XYZ file of N, CA, C and O in Angstrom:
288
model
N 0.837 -1.192 0.000
C 0.000 0.000 0.000
C 0.876 1.248 0.000
O 0.564 2.187 -0.716
N 1.949 1.241 0.785
C 2.840 2.401 0.838
C 3.470 2.633 -0.532
O 3.601 3.779 -0.976
N 3.808 1.542 -1.210
C 4.401 1.656 -2.548
C 3.433 2.370 -3.495
O 3.828 3.235 -4.261
N 2.173 2.005 -3.430
C 1.163 2.641 -4.288
C 0.967 4.106 -3.897
O 0.814 4.962 -4.756
N 0.995 4.402 -2.617
C 0.864 5.782 -2.176
C 2.055 6.611 -2.644
O 1.883 7.768 -3.040
N 3.242 6.022 -2.624
C 4.423 6.721 -3.138
C 4.301 6.976 -4.632
O 4.692 8.029 -5.129
N 3.734 5.989 -5.351
C 3.538 6.171 -6.791
C 2.542 7.295 -7.057
O 2.729 8.107 -7.966
N 1.489 7.368 -6.244
C 0.508 8.453 -6.383
C 1.197 9.801 -6.189
O 1.019 10.723 -6.991
N 2.011 9.903 -5.151
C 2.708 11.167 -4.883
C 3.626 11.535 -6.042
O 3.673 12.689 -6.474
N 4.331 10.546 -6.570
C 5.222 10.796 -7.711
C 4.431 11.263 -8.932
O 4.803 12.224 -9.601
N 3.322 10.577 -9.211
C 2.512 10.941 -10.374
C 1.875 12.318 -10.224
O 1.755 13.055 -11.206
N 1.475 12.659 -9.009
C 0.918 13.998 -8.795
C 1.964 15.063 -9.095
O 1.675 16.069 -9.738
N 3.198 14.823 -8.651
C 4.281 15.758 -8.943
C 4.588 15.828 -10.421
O 4.788 16.911 -10.980
N 4.611 14.657 -11.075
C 4.883 14.630 -12.513
C 3.756 15.320 -13.285
O 3.996 16.063 -14.234
N 2.530 15.099 -12.849
C 1.387 15.742 -13.502
C 1.463 17.257 -13.388
O 1.196 17.973 -14.356
N 1.845 17.736 -12.233
C 2.006 19.188 -12.031
C 3.092 19.727 -12.951
O 2.927 20.787 -13.566
N 4.204 18.995 -13.061
C 5.303 19.429 -13.927
C 4.857 19.477 -15.386
O 5.193 20.413 -16.125
N 4.077 18.491 -15.809
C 3.573 18.469 -17.188
C 2.623 19.642 -17.414
O 2.703 20.331 -18.436
N 1.724 19.879 -16.461
C 0.808 21.022 -16.574
C 1.577 22.338 -16.694
O 1.236 23.199 -17.506
N 2.611 22.482 -15.866
C 3.425 23.697 -15.905
C 4.115 23.847 -17.255
O 4.182 24.946 -17.812
N 4.618 22.749 -17.786
C 5.316 22.796 -19.085
C 4.343 23.143 -20.211
O 4.685 23.902 -21.127
N 3.143 22.614 -20.154
C 2.127 22.950 -21.165
C 1.857 24.448 -21.133
O 1.845 25.113 -22.178
N 1.640 24.983 -19.943
C 1.376 26.416 -19.806
C 2.556 27.234 -20.322
O 2.375 28.250 -21.012
N 3.757 26.787 -20.002
C 4.971 27.481 -20.445
C 5.074 27.480 -21.974
O 5.366 28.513 -22.586
N 4.820 26.327 -22.590
C 4.889 26.236 -24.056
C 3.807 27.083 -24.723
O 4.060 27.731 -25.734
N 2.619 27.054 -24.163
C 1.531 27.833 -24.741
C 1.827 29.328 -24.662
O 1.505 30.069 -25.582
N 2.446 29.745 -23.588
C 2.778 31.160 -23.432
C 3.921 31.560 -24.365
O 3.897 32.639 -24.960
N 4.900 30.672 -24.511
C 6.086 30.997 -25.313
C 5.821 30.858 -26.808
O 6.283 31.682 -27.602
N 5.113 29.824 -27.192
C 4.908 29.560 -28.609
C 3.605 28.775 -28.804
O 3.627 27.547 -28.887
N 2.502 29.472 -28.889
C 1.221 28.775 -29.007
C 1.081 27.969 -30.300
O 0.158 27.179 -30.440
N 2.022 28.134 -31.241
C 1.942 27.416 -32.512
C 2.484 25.988 -32.378
O 2.180 25.122 -33.171
N 3.273 25.707 -31.357
C 3.896 24.392 -31.186
C 2.876 23.379 -30.661
O 3.025 22.801 -29.588
N 1.858 23.141 -31.458
C 0.761 22.268 -31.042
C 1.174 20.802 -30.926
O 0.605 20.073 -30.121
N 2.152 20.363 -31.708
C 2.582 18.961 -31.631
C 3.148 18.661 -30.250
O 2.791 17.648 -29.625
N 4.023 19.510 -29.762
C 4.616 19.302 -28.439
C 3.554 19.414 -27.352
O 3.522 18.620 -26.419
N 2.685 20.389 -27.491
C 1.605 20.567 -26.517
C 0.697 19.329 -26.532
O 0.297 18.831 -25.478
N 0.405 18.812 -27.715
C -0.425 17.610 -27.830
C 0.209 16.410 -27.149
O -0.480 15.632 -26.467
N 1.520 16.236 -27.315
C 2.224 15.122 -26.659
C 2.146 15.259 -25.143
O 1.927 14.275 -24.427
N 2.341 16.476 -24.653
C 2.279 16.695 -23.210
C 0.875 16.462 -22.667
O 0.698 15.886 -21.595
N -0.131 16.888 -23.418
C -1.508 16.661 -22.969
C -1.830 15.175 -22.953
O -2.531 14.697 -22.055
N -1.292 14.422 -23.909
C -1.490 12.969 -23.923
C -0.814 12.337 -22.707
O -1.377 11.441 -22.063
N 0.386 12.801 -22.379
C 1.092 12.288 -21.198
C 0.302 12.605 -19.937
O 0.187 11.786 -19.031
N -0.273 13.800 -19.883
C -1.069 14.197 -18.716
C -2.302 13.309 -18.593
O -2.691 12.916 -17.488
N -2.906 12.967 -19.722
C -4.067 12.070 -19.702
C -3.651 10.685 -19.181
O -4.389 10.067 -18.409
N -2.470 10.210 -19.597
C -1.963 8.929 -19.104
C -1.757 8.970 -17.588
O -2.097 8.016 -16.884
N -1.193 10.066 -17.103
C -0.961 10.223 -15.672
C -2.292 10.226 -14.920
O -2.447 9.550 -13.896
N -3.268 10.940 -15.430
C -4.583 11.004 -14.782
C -5.233 9.626 -14.730
O -5.826 9.241 -13.714
N -5.108 8.873 -15.812
C -5.683 7.524 -15.869
C -5.008 6.628 -14.834
O -5.678 5.893 -14.108
N -3.679 6.687 -14.756
C -2.946 5.861 -13.790
C -3.313 6.244 -12.358
O -3.476 5.380 -11.497
N -3.475 7.539 -12.102
C -3.898 7.978 -10.765
C -5.281 7.420 -10.417
O -5.519 6.979 -9.299
N -6.166 7.432 -11.376
C -7.503 6.891 -11.162
C -7.427 5.390 -10.856
O -8.093 4.894 -9.939
N -6.606 4.674 -11.643
C -6.439 3.237 -11.419
C -5.862 2.965 -10.028
O -6.310 2.056 -9.321
N -4.851 3.746 -9.640
C -4.245 3.573 -8.323
C -5.237 3.858 -7.209
O -5.247 3.174 -6.179
N -6.075 4.860 -7.404
C -7.087 5.187 -6.404
C -8.001 3.983 -6.175
O -8.306 3.628 -5.036
N -8.401 3.334 -7.263
C -9.258 2.150 -7.147
C -8.509 0.995 -6.484
O -9.072 0.296 -5.636
N -7.240 0.797 -6.862
C -6.447 -0.277 -6.269
C -6.275 -0.060 -4.766
O -6.405 -0.999 -3.977
N -5.972 1.162 -4.378
C -5.774 1.475 -2.959
C -7.078 1.288 -2.190
O -7.082 0.741 -1.083
N -8.179 1.708 -2.777
C -9.473 1.515 -2.119
C -9.752 0.025 -1.936
O -10.239 -0.403 -0.876
N -9.438 -0.777 -2.940
C -9.625 -2.221 -2.835
C -8.741 -2.828 -1.758
O -9.184 -3.680 -0.978
N -7.482 -2.402 -1.713
C -6.567 -2.895 -0.674
C -7.055 -2.500 0.710
O -6.992 -3.299 1.653
N -7.539 -1.271 0.820
C -8.046 -0.800 2.108
C -9.247 -1.643 2.534
O -9.348 -2.052 3.703
N -10.142 -1.928 1.592
C -11.317 -2.744 1.916
C -10.897 -4.153 2.299
O -11.415 -4.729 3.257
N -9.936 -4.732 1.562
C -9.438 -6.068 1.904
C -8.859 -6.081 3.315
O -9.073 -7.022 4.083
N -8.125 -5.042 3.654
C -7.523 -4.917 4.976
C -8.619 -4.840 6.044
O -8.545 -5.525 7.076
N -9.625 -4.021 5.789
C -10.721 -3.876 6.751
C -11.459 -5.207 6.917
O -11.823 -5.590 8.037
N -11.675 -5.923 5.814
C -12.348 -7.224 5.871
C -11.528 -8.222 6.691
O -12.076 -8.993 7.478
N -10.221 -8.213 6.485
C -9.328 -9.108 7.204
C -9.383 -8.832 8.707
O -9.454 -9.748 9.524
N -9.356 -7.562 9.053
C -9.433 -7.175 10.469
C -10.758 -7.618 11.065
O -10.798 -8.175 12.160
N -11.829 -7.405 10.328
C -13.158 -7.768 10.828
C -13.275 -9.279 11.068
O -13.910 -9.716 12.036
N -12.638 -10.080 10.223
C -12.696 -11.547 10.378
C -11.936 -12.009 11.614
O -12.278 -13.025 12.197
N -10.928 -11.271 11.996
C -10.069 -11.709 13.108
C -10.405 -11.045 14.440
O -9.706 -11.256 15.435
N -11.446 -10.252 14.482
C -11.824 -9.615 15.741
C -12.962 -10.351 16.410
O -13.730 -11.019 15.955
């Protein structure tokens, strides 16, 4: 679970960096749509992985709670 939480933290940081770079590119050269498109695709990948991790962590948490309930 800690490993997944660390991955979430890493992805949140990477997502912020990608967002910042998109804004920077748009401000500097709004014509560079290919690079902006690649970054937006990467951001979509990061968002999808974060969503998947959220579901995995919720499942692990529920499994943990179920395990505790069985042993009490």
